[in-house]
Amino acid sequence: MIQEMSKENIKSEQQFPNMPSEPCWKESIQAIKDSLRFNSFNSFRKHLVDTLPQNSYKTRERNFSYITKRFFPNQSLDQLTVKVWKYYKNEGLLKNIMRFQFLYKERLVSKFVEEELSVFEPGSPLSKNVFERFVNRVYKTTKPKAVARISHTLCKLGFIARKGKEYSVLSKPLPKLSLVILVHDIFAPTPQTVSIKEILSNSFWKYLGIRTNSQVRQILKEAAANGLIAKYITADQLEQITTKYGSDEFLQRKLKL
């Protein structure tokens, strides 16, 4: 379950989010897959620092720290992404969960996804001006390096594509199972009732590439119809789901939607 940031840290990050470091996206995918071979974080750390593709030891150490920050917080191998790969062996599903984990840690990029990217339809052109205006609004000044890092990161994560100097928003299948897995992990690690309002007010689903509240509702209703959650209730002003399994049991059963 995601650990909550302190109110002070949240406020600071919202006002002046740090620029993201190198995404190390391919290396992170491989690291999560490789982690299943290890029983301790220390042995996993040694393996990763020794085998990352960069020539410089210092660069490998630095990139290891980026991977750890995003996907192995608290230096533990007990992570949602690791479990998803262990039980599903589905790289598309793994990448969806990784996008959430990455954006949860990299606040500048997630802020762009929430406030800018989510309003663009798949296939839409995305001009550099959109990035520049966003950065100017966040930092109250021009920061070409921030513009470059946001666009570079979103390309690596598969949200946008670049051709020459132009960008476009990529189309993705609706990440139904990813959404349901994260609802369990974030809101219901044990079976319980969760309001739809609480789910919609959290931006995690935008990190998956979902754009509208109606899509979230559609997926959860489908999950209830297929027995992945116990029920979806809409009555008067009450709208909520009740989960059927704990987060770990959901994964261990390899449930699909």
PDB file of C-alpha atoms in Angstrom:
ATOM      1  CA  MET A   1       0.000   0.000   0.000  1.00  0.00           C
ATOM      2  CA  ILE A   2       1.365   3.449  -0.919  1.00  0.00           C
ATOM      3  CA  GLN A   3       2.803   5.301   2.058  1.00  0.00           C
ATOM      4  CA  GLU A   4       1.296   8.738   2.554  1.00  0.00           C
ATOM      5  CA  MET A   5       3.560  11.796   2.207  1.00  0.00           C
ATOM      6  CA  SER A   6       3.495  14.347   5.024  1.00  0.00           C
ATOM      7  CA  LYS A   7       1.294  17.396   4.502  1.00  0.00           C
ATOM      8  CA  GLU A   8       4.383  19.612   4.505  1.00  0.00           C
ATOM      9  CA  ASN A   9       6.108  17.567   1.799  1.00  0.00           C
ATOM     10  CA  ILE A  10       2.959  17.473  -0.311  1.00  0.00           C
ATOM     11  CA  LYS A  11       2.581  21.243  -0.085  1.00  0.00           C
ATOM     12  CA  SER A  12       6.237  21.794  -1.026  1.00  0.00           C
ATOM     13  CA  GLU A  13       6.096  19.362  -3.939  1.00  0.00           C
ATOM     14  CA  GLN A  14       2.895  20.897  -5.257  1.00  0.00           C
ATOM     15  CA  GLN A  15       4.438  24.379  -5.246  1.00  0.00           C
ATOM     16  CA  PHE A  16       7.929  23.587  -6.519  1.00  0.00           C
ATOM     17  CA  PRO A  17       8.174  19.982  -7.736  1.00  0.00           C
ATOM     18  CA  ASN A  18      11.655  18.731  -8.491  1.00  0.00           C
ATOM     19  CA  MET A  19      12.689  18.033 -12.052  1.00  0.00           C
ATOM     20  CA  PRO A  20      12.792  14.300 -12.829  1.00  0.00           C
ATOM     21  CA  SER A  21      16.085  12.480 -13.111  1.00  0.00           C
ATOM     22  CA  GLU A  22      16.903  10.054 -15.932  1.00  0.00           C
ATOM     23  CA  PRO A  23      13.869   7.733 -16.341  1.00  0.00           C
ATOM     24  CA  CYS A  24      15.953   4.520 -16.608  1.00  0.00           C
ATOM     25  CA  TRP A  25      12.730   2.971 -17.906  1.00  0.00           C
ATOM     26  CA  LYS A  26      14.088  -0.131 -19.647  1.00  0.00           C
ATOM     27  CA  GLU A  27      16.511  -0.741 -16.803  1.00  0.00           C
ATOM     28  CA  SER A  28      13.667  -0.472 -14.288  1.00  0.00           C
ATOM     29  CA  ILE A  29      11.563  -3.030 -16.139  1.00  0.00           C
ATOM     30  CA  GLN A  30      14.460  -5.480 -16.165  1.00  0.00           C
ATOM     31  CA  ALA A  31      15.244  -4.762 -12.518  1.00  0.00           C
ATOM     32  CA  ILE A  32      11.726  -5.667 -11.428  1.00  0.00           C
ATOM     33  CA  LYS A  33      11.854  -8.895 -13.416  1.00  0.00           C
ATOM     34  CA  ASP A  34      15.292  -9.774 -12.027  1.00  0.00           C
ATOM     35  CA  SER A  35      14.234  -9.063  -8.441  1.00  0.00           C
ATOM     36  CA  LEU A  36      12.300 -12.342  -8.295  1.00  0.00           C
ATOM     37  CA  ARG A  37      15.625 -14.189  -8.246  1.00  0.00           C
ATOM     38  CA  PHE A  38      16.710 -12.664  -4.933  1.00  0.00           C
ATOM     39  CA  ASN A  39      15.751 -13.162  -1.309  1.00  0.00           C
ATOM     40  CA  SER A  40      17.435 -10.039   0.059  1.00  0.00           C
ATOM     41  CA  PHE A  41      17.608  -6.457  -1.079  1.00  0.00           C
ATOM     42  CA  ASN A  42      21.374  -6.329  -0.568  1.00  0.00           C
ATOM     43  CA  SER A  43      22.031  -9.171  -2.987  1.00  0.00           C
ATOM     44  CA  PHE A  44      19.614  -7.610  -5.462  1.00  0.00           C
ATOM     45  CA  ARG A  45      21.403  -4.275  -5.105  1.00  0.00           C
ATOM     46  CA  LYS A  46      24.784  -5.831  -5.848  1.00  0.00           C
ATOM     47  CA  HIS A  47      23.390  -7.614  -8.897  1.00  0.00           C
ATOM     48  CA  LEU A  48      21.812  -4.447 -10.272  1.00  0.00           C
ATOM     49  CA  VAL A  49      24.816  -2.190  -9.744  1.00  0.00           C
ATOM     50  CA  ASP A  50      27.028  -4.828 -11.393  1.00  0.00           C
ATOM     51  CA  THR A  51      24.771  -5.424 -14.394  1.00  0.00           C
ATOM     52  CA  LEU A  52      23.259  -2.048 -15.323  1.00  0.00           C
ATOM     53  CA  PRO A  53      24.412  -1.223 -18.883  1.00  0.00           C
ATOM     54  CA  GLN A  54      26.310   1.996 -18.126  1.00  0.00           C
ATOM     55  CA  ASN A  55      30.132   1.819 -18.246  1.00  0.00           C
ATOM     56  CA  SER A  56      30.777   4.060 -15.257  1.00  0.00           C
ATOM     57  CA  TYR A  57      30.343   2.532 -11.796  1.00  0.00           C
ATOM     58  CA  LYS A  58      29.241   5.927 -10.449  1.00  0.00           C
ATOM     59  CA  THR A  59      26.566   6.167 -13.148  1.00  0.00           C
ATOM     60  CA  ARG A  60      25.319   2.678 -12.320  1.00  0.00           C
ATOM     61  CA  GLU A  61      25.167   3.600  -8.635  1.00  0.00           C
ATOM     62  CA  ARG A  62      23.245   6.772  -9.461  1.00  0.00           C
ATOM     63  CA  ASN A  63      20.794   4.988 -11.740  1.00  0.00           C
ATOM     64  CA  PHE A  64      20.296   2.308  -9.110  1.00  0.00           C
ATOM     65  CA  SER A  65      19.260   5.070  -6.698  1.00  0.00           C
ATOM     66  CA  TYR A  66      16.693   6.359  -9.226  1.00  0.00           C
ATOM     67  CA  ILE A  67      15.247   2.869  -9.704  1.00  0.00           C
ATOM     68  CA  THR A  68      15.130   2.291  -5.952  1.00  0.00           C
ATOM     69  CA  LYS A  69      13.432   5.607  -5.266  1.00  0.00           C
ATOM     70  CA  ARG A  70      10.613   4.867  -7.708  1.00  0.00           C
ATOM     71  CA  PHE A  71      10.118   1.124  -7.487  1.00  0.00           C
ATOM     72  CA  PHE A  72      11.810  -0.220  -4.343  1.00  0.00           C
ATOM     73  CA  PRO A  73      11.131   2.350  -1.603  1.00  0.00           C
ATOM     74  CA  ASN A  74      12.332   1.455   1.877  1.00  0.00           C
ATOM     75  CA  GLN A  75      14.841  -0.920   0.240  1.00  0.00           C
ATOM     76  CA  SER A  76      12.380  -3.791   0.162  1.00  0.00           C
ATOM     77  CA  LEU A  77      11.618  -6.396  -2.492  1.00  0.00           C
ATOM     78  CA  ASP A  78       8.014  -6.634  -1.253  1.00  0.00           C
ATOM     79  CA  GLN A  79       6.547  -4.357  -3.934  1.00  0.00           C
ATOM     80  CA  LEU A  80       3.331  -4.282  -5.937  1.00  0.00           C
ATOM     81  CA  THR A  81       5.204  -4.232  -9.246  1.00  0.00           C
ATOM     82  CA  VAL A  82       7.227  -7.291  -8.243  1.00  0.00           C
ATOM     83  CA  LYS A  83       4.057  -9.182  -7.298  1.00  0.00           C
ATOM     84  CA  VAL A  84       2.331  -8.184 -10.536  1.00  0.00           C
ATOM     85  CA  TRP A  85       5.210  -9.616 -12.554  1.00  0.00           C
ATOM     86  CA  LYS A  86       5.431 -12.723 -10.355  1.00  0.00           C
ATOM     87  CA  TYR A  87       1.781 -13.674 -10.779  1.00  0.00           C
ATOM     88  CA  TYR A  88       0.882 -12.333 -14.221  1.00  0.00           C
ATOM     89  CA  LYS A  89       4.126 -12.290 -16.270  1.00  0.00           C
ATOM     90  CA  ASN A  90       2.402  -9.666 -18.447  1.00  0.00           C
ATOM     91  CA  GLU A  91       4.720  -6.842 -19.468  1.00  0.00           C
ATOM     92  CA  GLY A  92       1.908  -4.523 -20.574  1.00  0.00           C
ATOM     93  CA  LEU A  93       0.249  -4.843 -17.165  1.00  0.00           C
ATOM     94  CA  LEU A  94       3.596  -4.394 -15.426  1.00  0.00           C
ATOM     95  CA  LYS A  95       4.315  -1.190 -17.352  1.00  0.00           C
ATOM     96  CA  ASN A  96       0.914   0.250 -16.422  1.00  0.00           C
ATOM     97  CA  ILE A  97       1.558  -0.291 -12.714  1.00  0.00           C
ATOM     98  CA  MET A  98       5.090   1.054 -13.142  1.00  0.00           C
ATOM     99  CA  ARG A  99       3.759   4.237 -14.754  1.00  0.00           C
ATOM    100  CA  PHE A 100       1.689   4.857 -11.662  1.00  0.00           C
ATOM    101  CA  GLN A 101       4.639   4.160  -9.341  1.00  0.00           C
ATOM    102  CA  PHE A 102       6.946   6.377 -11.402  1.00  0.00           C
ATOM    103  CA  LEU A 103       4.555   9.321 -11.545  1.00  0.00           C
ATOM    104  CA  TYR A 104       3.732   9.002  -7.870  1.00  0.00           C
ATOM    105  CA  LYS A 105       7.389   9.752  -7.162  1.00  0.00           C
ATOM    106  CA  GLU A 106       8.093  12.249  -9.969  1.00  0.00           C
ATOM    107  CA  ARG A 107       5.693  15.041  -9.084  1.00  0.00           C
ATOM    108  CA  LEU A 108       6.538  17.475 -11.899  1.00  0.00           C
ATOM    109  CA  VAL A 109       5.702  14.944 -14.604  1.00  0.00           C
ATOM    110  CA  SER A 110       2.592  13.676 -12.832  1.00  0.00           C
ATOM    111  CA  LYS A 111       1.375  17.246 -12.432  1.00  0.00           C
ATOM    112  CA  PHE A 112       1.726  17.711 -16.186  1.00  0.00           C
ATOM    113  CA  VAL A 113      -0.184  14.477 -16.808  1.00  0.00           C
ATOM    114  CA  GLU A 114      -2.995  15.532 -14.455  1.00  0.00           C
ATOM    115  CA  GLU A 115      -3.369  19.126 -15.588  1.00  0.00           C
ATOM    116  CA  GLU A 116      -2.368  19.071 -19.252  1.00  0.00           C
ATOM    117  CA  LEU A 117      -1.959  15.699 -20.917  1.00  0.00           C
ATOM    118  CA  SER A 118      -5.188  14.176 -19.625  1.00  0.00           C
ATOM    119  CA  VAL A 119      -7.302  16.650 -21.631  1.00  0.00           C
ATOM    120  CA  PHE A 120      -5.752  15.657 -24.974  1.00  0.00           C
ATOM    121  CA  GLU A 121      -7.382  12.860 -26.945  1.00  0.00           C
ATOM    122  CA  PRO A 122      -5.196  10.000 -28.248  1.00  0.00           C
ATOM    123  CA  GLY A 123      -3.627  10.962 -31.555  1.00  0.00           C
ATOM    124  CA  SER A 124      -3.781  14.680 -30.809  1.00  0.00           C
ATOM    125  CA  PRO A 125      -0.728  16.809 -31.651  1.00  0.00           C
ATOM    126  CA  LEU A 126       1.075  18.239 -28.645  1.00  0.00           C
ATOM    127  CA  SER A 127       3.126  21.355 -29.277  1.00  0.00           C
ATOM    128  CA  LYS A 128       6.218  22.339 -27.341  1.00  0.00           C
ATOM    129  CA  ASN A 129       4.323  25.445 -26.242  1.00  0.00           C
ATOM    130  CA  VAL A 130       2.130  23.275 -24.006  1.00  0.00           C
ATOM    131  CA  PHE A 131       5.193  22.130 -22.067  1.00  0.00           C
ATOM    132  CA  GLU A 132       6.638  25.637 -21.922  1.00  0.00           C
ATOM    133  CA  ARG A 133       3.441  27.233 -20.631  1.00  0.00           C
ATOM    134  CA  PHE A 134       3.107  24.553 -17.988  1.00  0.00           C
ATOM    135  CA  VAL A 135       6.684  25.008 -16.759  1.00  0.00           C
ATOM    136  CA  ASN A 136       6.288  28.795 -16.701  1.00  0.00           C
ATOM    137  CA  ARG A 137       3.120  28.463 -14.646  1.00  0.00           C
ATOM    138  CA  VAL A 138       4.701  26.042 -12.154  1.00  0.00           C
ATOM    139  CA  TYR A 139       8.022  27.805 -11.637  1.00  0.00           C
ATOM    140  CA  LYS A 140       7.026  31.381 -12.552  1.00  0.00           C
ATOM    141  CA  THR A 141       9.979  31.483 -14.950  1.00  0.00           C
ATOM    142  CA  THR A 142      11.295  29.774 -18.073  1.00  0.00           C
ATOM    143  CA  LYS A 143      13.127  26.496 -17.517  1.00  0.00           C
ATOM    144  CA  PRO A 144      14.151  24.869 -20.830  1.00  0.00           C
ATOM    145  CA  LYS A 145      15.723  21.963 -18.930  1.00  0.00           C
ATOM    146  CA  ALA A 146      12.406  21.170 -17.237  1.00  0.00           C
ATOM    147  CA  VAL A 147      10.588  21.291 -20.592  1.00  0.00           C
ATOM    148  CA  ALA A 148      13.108  18.849 -22.067  1.00  0.00           C
ATOM    149  CA  ARG A 149      12.941  16.480 -19.108  1.00  0.00           C
ATOM    150  CA  ILE A 150       9.146  16.332 -19.009  1.00  0.00           C
ATOM    151  CA  SER A 151       8.846  15.596 -22.731  1.00  0.00           C
ATOM    152  CA  HIS A 152      11.742  13.095 -22.638  1.00  0.00           C
ATOM    153  CA  THR A 153      10.244  11.264 -19.666  1.00  0.00           C
ATOM    154  CA  LEU A 154       6.764  11.048 -21.187  1.00  0.00           C
ATOM    155  CA  CYS A 155       8.256   9.627 -24.390  1.00  0.00           C
ATOM    156  CA  LYS A 156      10.150   6.975 -22.424  1.00  0.00           C
ATOM    157  CA  LEU A 157       7.041   6.023 -20.436  1.00  0.00           C
ATOM    158  CA  GLY A 158       4.993   5.664 -23.623  1.00  0.00           C
ATOM    159  CA  PHE A 159       2.543   8.522 -23.103  1.00  0.00           C
ATOM    160  CA  ILE A 160       3.645  10.540 -26.140  1.00  0.00           C
ATOM    161  CA  ALA A 161       5.715  10.072 -29.294  1.00  0.00           C
ATOM    162  CA  ARG A 162       8.098  12.494 -30.943  1.00  0.00           C
ATOM    163  CA  LYS A 163       8.676  12.928 -34.653  1.00  0.00           C
ATOM    164  CA  GLY A 164      11.154  15.679 -35.430  1.00  0.00           C
ATOM    165  CA  LYS A 165      10.114  18.648 -33.326  1.00  0.00           C
ATOM    166  CA  GLU A 166       6.481  17.555 -33.047  1.00  0.00           C
ATOM    167  CA  TYR A 167       4.816  15.440 -30.360  1.00  0.00           C
ATOM    168  CA  SER A 168       1.599  13.436 -30.411  1.00  0.00           C
ATOM    169  CA  VAL A 169      -0.428  11.683 -27.710  1.00  0.00           C
ATOM    170  CA  LEU A 170      -0.259   7.918 -28.013  1.00  0.00           C
ATOM    171  CA  SER A 171      -3.349   5.720 -27.937  1.00  0.00           C
ATOM    172  CA  LYS A 172      -3.468   2.916 -25.371  1.00  0.00           C
ATOM    173  CA  PRO A 173      -5.954   0.147 -24.601  1.00  0.00           C
ATOM    174  CA  LEU A 174      -8.135   1.005 -21.627  1.00  0.00           C
ATOM    175  CA  PRO A 175      -6.113  -0.321 -18.646  1.00  0.00           C
ATOM    176  CA  LYS A 176      -8.984  -2.102 -16.944  1.00  0.00           C
ATOM    177  CA  LEU A 177      -7.135  -4.671 -14.865  1.00  0.00           C
ATOM    178  CA  SER A 178      -4.463  -2.131 -13.886  1.00  0.00           C
ATOM    179  CA  LEU A 179      -7.120   0.179 -12.478  1.00  0.00           C
ATOM    180  CA  VAL A 180      -8.764  -2.588 -10.436  1.00  0.00           C
ATOM    181  CA  ILE A 181      -5.413  -3.766  -9.056  1.00  0.00           C
ATOM    182  CA  LEU A 182      -4.516  -0.238  -7.963  1.00  0.00           C
ATOM    183  CA  VAL A 183      -7.931   0.356  -6.392  1.00  0.00           C
ATOM    184  CA  HIS A 184      -7.244  -2.661  -4.191  1.00  0.00           C
ATOM    185  CA  ASP A 185      -3.666  -1.620  -3.403  1.00  0.00           C
ATOM    186  CA  ILE A 186      -4.422   2.030  -2.607  1.00  0.00           C
ATOM    187  CA  PHE A 187      -7.897   1.911  -1.074  1.00  0.00           C
ATOM    188  CA  ALA A 188      -8.680  -1.667  -0.065  1.00  0.00           C
ATOM    189  CA  PRO A 189      -5.679  -3.856   0.849  1.00  0.00           C
ATOM    190  CA  THR A 190      -8.265  -5.863   2.794  1.00  0.00           C
ATOM    191  CA  PRO A 191     -11.906  -6.324   1.676  1.00  0.00           C
ATOM    192  CA  GLN A 192     -13.906  -3.181   2.394  1.00  0.00           C
ATOM    193  CA  THR A 193     -16.301  -0.586   1.011  1.00  0.00           C
ATOM    194  CA  VAL A 194     -14.881   2.417  -0.845  1.00  0.00           C
ATOM    195  CA  SER A 195     -16.798   5.404  -2.180  1.00  0.00           C
ATOM    196  CA  ILE A 196     -16.488   6.212  -5.873  1.00  0.00           C
ATOM    197  CA  LYS A 197     -15.935   9.846  -4.903  1.00  0.00           C
ATOM    198  CA  GLU A 198     -12.810   8.877  -2.989  1.00  0.00           C
ATOM    199  CA  ILE A 199     -11.471   6.926  -5.961  1.00  0.00           C
ATOM    200  CA  LEU A 200     -12.193   9.694  -8.462  1.00  0.00           C
ATOM    201  CA  SER A 201     -10.646  12.385  -6.270  1.00  0.00           C
ATOM    202  CA  ASN A 202      -7.284  10.577  -6.382  1.00  0.00           C
ATOM    203  CA  SER A 203      -5.369  11.222  -9.629  1.00  0.00           C
ATOM    204  CA  PHE A 204      -3.840   7.729  -9.818  1.00  0.00           C
ATOM    205  CA  TRP A 205      -6.116   6.684 -12.693  1.00  0.00           C
ATOM    206  CA  LYS A 206      -4.867   9.553 -14.839  1.00  0.00           C
ATOM    207  CA  TYR A 207      -1.368   8.124 -14.440  1.00  0.00           C
ATOM    208  CA  LEU A 208      -2.659   5.021 -16.229  1.00  0.00           C
ATOM    209  CA  GLY A 209      -3.832   7.076 -19.192  1.00  0.00           C
ATOM    210  CA  ILE A 210      -7.534   7.023 -18.243  1.00  0.00           C
ATOM    211  CA  ARG A 211      -9.087  10.386 -19.094  1.00  0.00           C
ATOM    212  CA  THR A 212     -12.623  10.543 -17.710  1.00  0.00           C
ATOM    213  CA  ASN A 213     -14.628   9.729 -14.598  1.00  0.00           C
ATOM    214  CA  SER A 214     -17.063   7.763 -16.732  1.00  0.00           C
ATOM    215  CA  GLN A 215     -14.267   5.430 -17.864  1.00  0.00           C
ATOM    216  CA  VAL A 216     -13.352   4.731 -14.235  1.00  0.00           C
ATOM    217  CA  ARG A 217     -16.988   3.966 -13.418  1.00  0.00           C
ATOM    218  CA  GLN A 218     -17.329   1.779 -16.513  1.00  0.00           C
ATOM    219  CA  ILE A 219     -14.312  -0.339 -15.541  1.00  0.00           C
ATOM    220  CA  LEU A 220     -15.450  -0.801 -11.936  1.00  0.00           C
ATOM    221  CA  LYS A 221     -18.957  -1.766 -12.999  1.00  0.00           C
ATOM    222  CA  GLU A 222     -17.473  -4.312 -15.384  1.00  0.00           C
ATOM    223  CA  ALA A 223     -15.259  -5.641 -12.593  1.00  0.00           C
ATOM    224  CA  ALA A 224     -18.349  -6.132 -10.398  1.00  0.00           C
ATOM    225  CA  ALA A 225     -20.249  -7.833 -13.223  1.00  0.00           C
ATOM    226  CA  ASN A 226     -17.353 -10.268 -13.681  1.00  0.00           C
ATOM    227  CA  GLY A 227     -16.913 -11.051  -9.988  1.00  0.00           C
ATOM    228  CA  LEU A 228     -13.600  -9.267  -9.441  1.00  0.00           C
ATOM    229  CA  ILE A 229     -15.212  -7.054  -6.820  1.00  0.00           C
ATOM    230  CA  ALA A 230     -18.246  -7.914  -4.714  1.00  0.00           C
ATOM    231  CA  LYS A 231     -20.557  -5.127  -5.827  1.00  0.00           C
ATOM    232  CA  TYR A 232     -21.004  -1.650  -7.267  1.00  0.00           C
ATOM    233  CA  ILE A 233     -23.859   0.221  -5.642  1.00  0.00           C
ATOM    234  CA  THR A 234     -25.618   3.333  -6.890  1.00  0.00           C
ATOM    235  CA  ALA A 235     -28.601   4.441  -4.809  1.00  0.00           C
ATOM    236  CA  ASP A 236     -29.809   8.005  -4.260  1.00  0.00           C
ATOM    237  CA  GLN A 237     -26.548   9.884  -3.582  1.00  0.00           C
ATOM    238  CA  LEU A 238     -24.685   6.735  -2.568  1.00  0.00           C
ATOM    239  CA  GLU A 239     -22.130   5.401  -5.045  1.00  0.00           C
ATOM    240  CA  GLN A 240     -19.594   2.879  -3.835  1.00  0.00           C
ATOM    241  CA  ILE A 241     -17.871  -0.431  -4.398  1.00  0.00           C
ATOM    242  CA  THR A 242     -17.273  -3.287  -1.997  1.00  0.00           C
ATOM    243  CA  THR A 243     -14.197  -5.362  -2.678  1.00  0.00           C
ATOM    244  CA  LYS A 244     -14.206  -9.146  -2.535  1.00  0.00           C
ATOM    245  CA  TYR A 245     -10.538  -9.982  -2.066  1.00  0.00           C
ATOM    246  CA  GLY A 246      -7.572  -8.461  -0.312  1.00  0.00           C
ATOM    247  CA  SER A 247      -4.917  -6.937  -2.553  1.00  0.00           C
ATOM    248  CA  ASP A 248      -2.498  -9.881  -2.264  1.00  0.00           C
ATOM    249  CA  GLU A 249      -5.197 -12.505  -2.746  1.00  0.00           C
ATOM    250  CA  PHE A 250      -6.427 -10.681  -5.860  1.00  0.00           C
ATOM    251  CA  LEU A 251      -2.955 -10.984  -7.401  1.00  0.00           C
ATOM    252  CA  GLN A 252      -2.390 -14.559  -6.249  1.00  0.00           C
ATOM    253  CA  ARG A 253      -5.628 -15.611  -7.935  1.00  0.00           C
ATOM    254  CA  LYS A 254      -4.357 -14.030 -11.185  1.00  0.00           C
ATOM    255  CA  LEU A 255      -7.755 -12.452 -11.766  1.00  0.00           C
ATOM    256  CA  LYS A 256      -8.329 -10.884 -15.165  1.00  0.00           C
ATOM    257  CA  LEU A 257     -10.756  -8.441 -16.741  1.00  0.00           C
TER     258      LEU A 257
END
